[in-house]
Coordinates of N, CA and C in Angstrom, one line a residue:
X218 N 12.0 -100.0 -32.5 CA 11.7 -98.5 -32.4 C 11.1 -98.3 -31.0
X219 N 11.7 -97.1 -29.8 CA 11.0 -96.9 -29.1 C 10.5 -95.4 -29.0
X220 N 9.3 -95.7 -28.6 CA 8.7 -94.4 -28.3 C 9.0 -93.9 -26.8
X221 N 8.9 -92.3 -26.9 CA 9.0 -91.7 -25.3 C 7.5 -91.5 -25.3
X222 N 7.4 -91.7 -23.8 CA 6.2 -91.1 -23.3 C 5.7 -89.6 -23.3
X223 N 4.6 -89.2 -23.9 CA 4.7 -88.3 -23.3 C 3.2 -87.6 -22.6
X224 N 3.3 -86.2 -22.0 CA 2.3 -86.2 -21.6 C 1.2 -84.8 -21.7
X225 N 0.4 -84.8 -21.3 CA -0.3 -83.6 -22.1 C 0.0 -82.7 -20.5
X226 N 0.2 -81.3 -20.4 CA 0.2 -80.4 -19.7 C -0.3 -78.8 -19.6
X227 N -0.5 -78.2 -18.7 CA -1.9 -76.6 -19.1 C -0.4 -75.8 -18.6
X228 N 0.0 -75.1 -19.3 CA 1.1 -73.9 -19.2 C -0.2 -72.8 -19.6
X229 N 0.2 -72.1 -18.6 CA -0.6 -70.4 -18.8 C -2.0 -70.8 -19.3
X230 N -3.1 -71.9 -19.2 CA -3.9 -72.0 -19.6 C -4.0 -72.6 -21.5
X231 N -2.7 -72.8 -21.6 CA -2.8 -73.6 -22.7 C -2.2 -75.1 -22.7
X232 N -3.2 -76.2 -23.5 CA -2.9 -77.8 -23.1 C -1.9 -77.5 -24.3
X233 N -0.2 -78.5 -23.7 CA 0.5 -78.4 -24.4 C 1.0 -80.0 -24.2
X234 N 2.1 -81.4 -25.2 CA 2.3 -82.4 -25.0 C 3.8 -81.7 -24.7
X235 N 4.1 -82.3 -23.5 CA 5.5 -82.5 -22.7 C 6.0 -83.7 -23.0
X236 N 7.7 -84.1 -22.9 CA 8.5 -85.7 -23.1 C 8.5 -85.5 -21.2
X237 N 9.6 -86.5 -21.1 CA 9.3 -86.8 -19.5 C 10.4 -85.8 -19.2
X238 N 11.2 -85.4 -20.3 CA 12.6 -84.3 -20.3 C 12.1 -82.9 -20.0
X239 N 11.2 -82.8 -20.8 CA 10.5 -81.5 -20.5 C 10.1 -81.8 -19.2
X240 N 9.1 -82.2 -19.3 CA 9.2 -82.2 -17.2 C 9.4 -82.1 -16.2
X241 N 11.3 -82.6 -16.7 CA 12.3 -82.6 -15.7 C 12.9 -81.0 -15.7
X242 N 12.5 -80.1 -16.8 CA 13.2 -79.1 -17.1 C 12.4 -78.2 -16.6
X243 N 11.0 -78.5 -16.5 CA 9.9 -78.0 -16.0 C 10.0 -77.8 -14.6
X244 N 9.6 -78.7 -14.0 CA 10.3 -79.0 -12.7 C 11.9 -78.1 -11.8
X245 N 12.8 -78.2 -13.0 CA 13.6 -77.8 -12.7 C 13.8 -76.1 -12.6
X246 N 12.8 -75.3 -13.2 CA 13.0 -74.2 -13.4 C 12.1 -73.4 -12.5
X247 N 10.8 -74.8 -12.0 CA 10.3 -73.7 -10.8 C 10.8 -73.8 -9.8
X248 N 11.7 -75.3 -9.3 CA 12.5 -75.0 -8.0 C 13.4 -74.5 -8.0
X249 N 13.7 -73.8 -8.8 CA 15.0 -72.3 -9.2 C 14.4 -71.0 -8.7
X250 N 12.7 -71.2 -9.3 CA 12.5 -69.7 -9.0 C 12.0 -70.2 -7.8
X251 N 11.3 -70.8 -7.5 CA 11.4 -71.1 -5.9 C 12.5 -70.3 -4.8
X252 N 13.6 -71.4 -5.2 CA 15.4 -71.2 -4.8 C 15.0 -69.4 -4.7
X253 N 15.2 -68.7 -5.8 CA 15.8 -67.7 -5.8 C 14.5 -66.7 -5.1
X254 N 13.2 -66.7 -5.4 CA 12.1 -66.3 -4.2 C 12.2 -66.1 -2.5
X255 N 12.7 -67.2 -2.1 CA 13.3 -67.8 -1.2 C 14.7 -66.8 -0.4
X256 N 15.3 -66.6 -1.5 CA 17.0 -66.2 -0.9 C 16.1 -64.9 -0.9
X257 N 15.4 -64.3 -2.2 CA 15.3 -62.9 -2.2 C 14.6 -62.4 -0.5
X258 N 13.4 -63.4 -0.1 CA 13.1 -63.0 0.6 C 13.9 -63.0 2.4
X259 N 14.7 -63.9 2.1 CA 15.9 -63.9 3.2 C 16.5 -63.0 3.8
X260 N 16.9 -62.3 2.1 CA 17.4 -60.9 1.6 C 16.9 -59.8 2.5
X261 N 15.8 -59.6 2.4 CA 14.5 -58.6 2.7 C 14.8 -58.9 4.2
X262 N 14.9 -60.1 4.6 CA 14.7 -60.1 6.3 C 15.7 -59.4 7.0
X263 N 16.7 -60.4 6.4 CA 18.4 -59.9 6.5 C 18.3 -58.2 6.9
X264 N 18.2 -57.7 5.6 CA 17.8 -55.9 5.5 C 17.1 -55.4 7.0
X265 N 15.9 -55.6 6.8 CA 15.3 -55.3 7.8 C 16.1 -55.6 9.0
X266 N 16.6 -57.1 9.7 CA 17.2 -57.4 11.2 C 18.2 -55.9 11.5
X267 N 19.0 -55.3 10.4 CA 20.0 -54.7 10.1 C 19.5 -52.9 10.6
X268 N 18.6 -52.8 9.3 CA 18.0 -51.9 10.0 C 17.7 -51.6 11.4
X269 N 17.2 -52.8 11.8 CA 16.3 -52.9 13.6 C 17.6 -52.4 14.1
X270 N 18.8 -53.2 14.0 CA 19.8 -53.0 14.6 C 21.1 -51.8 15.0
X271 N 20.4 -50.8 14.0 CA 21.2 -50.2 13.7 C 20.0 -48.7 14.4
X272 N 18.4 -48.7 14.2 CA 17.6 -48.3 15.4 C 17.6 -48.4 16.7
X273 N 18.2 -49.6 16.9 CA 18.5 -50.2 18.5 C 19.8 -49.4 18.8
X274 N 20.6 -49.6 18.3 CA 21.9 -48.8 18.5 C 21.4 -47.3 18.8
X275 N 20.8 -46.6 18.1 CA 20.9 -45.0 18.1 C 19.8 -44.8 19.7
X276 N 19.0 -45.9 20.1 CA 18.3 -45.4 20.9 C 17.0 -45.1 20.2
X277 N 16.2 -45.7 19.4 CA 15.4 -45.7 18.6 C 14.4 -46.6 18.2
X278 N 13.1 -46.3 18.8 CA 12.4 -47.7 18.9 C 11.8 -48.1 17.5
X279 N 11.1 -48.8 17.5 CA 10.3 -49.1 15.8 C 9.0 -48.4 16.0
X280 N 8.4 -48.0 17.1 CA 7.2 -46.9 17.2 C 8.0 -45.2 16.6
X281 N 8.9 -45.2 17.7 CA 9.5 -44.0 17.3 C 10.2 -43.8 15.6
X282 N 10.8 -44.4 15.0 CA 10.7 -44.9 13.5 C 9.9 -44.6 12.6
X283 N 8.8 -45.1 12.8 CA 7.2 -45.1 12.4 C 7.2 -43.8 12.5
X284 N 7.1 -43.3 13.4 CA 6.5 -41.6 13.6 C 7.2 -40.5 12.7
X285 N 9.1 -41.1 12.9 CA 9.6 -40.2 12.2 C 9.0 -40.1 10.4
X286 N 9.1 -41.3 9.8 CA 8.4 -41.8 8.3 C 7.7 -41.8 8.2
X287 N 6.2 -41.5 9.2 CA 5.3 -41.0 8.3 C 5.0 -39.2 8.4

């Protein structure tokens, strides 16, 4: 008979026993939201360069911008 290991872990402030599978699934689901944190904020950059670019084009600085939006 073998036993899995397993191990005790604090989710949200509760001690819970994990296998070494859980772990891996554990693991695996914050380098996802990592992953997708990541793109999102790429996203946001991406947007923005676009914007700039599209200010630059009209003759439009990012002070002048500012002034019009607020």
């Amino acid at each position: 008979m073998t036993t899995e290991q397993t191990y005790w872990i604090n989710i949200d402030g509760e001690r819970q026993i994990a296998t070494g599978a859980d772990l891996e699934q554990i693991l695996s689901d914050i380098a996802a939201g990592e992953a997708k944190a990541k793109a999102e904020e790429l996203q946001q950059k991406e947007k923005a360069a676009s914007k700039a670019a599209i200010l630059s084009k009209l003759g439009i600085t990012a002070e002048e911008a500012a002034i019009l939006l607020a």
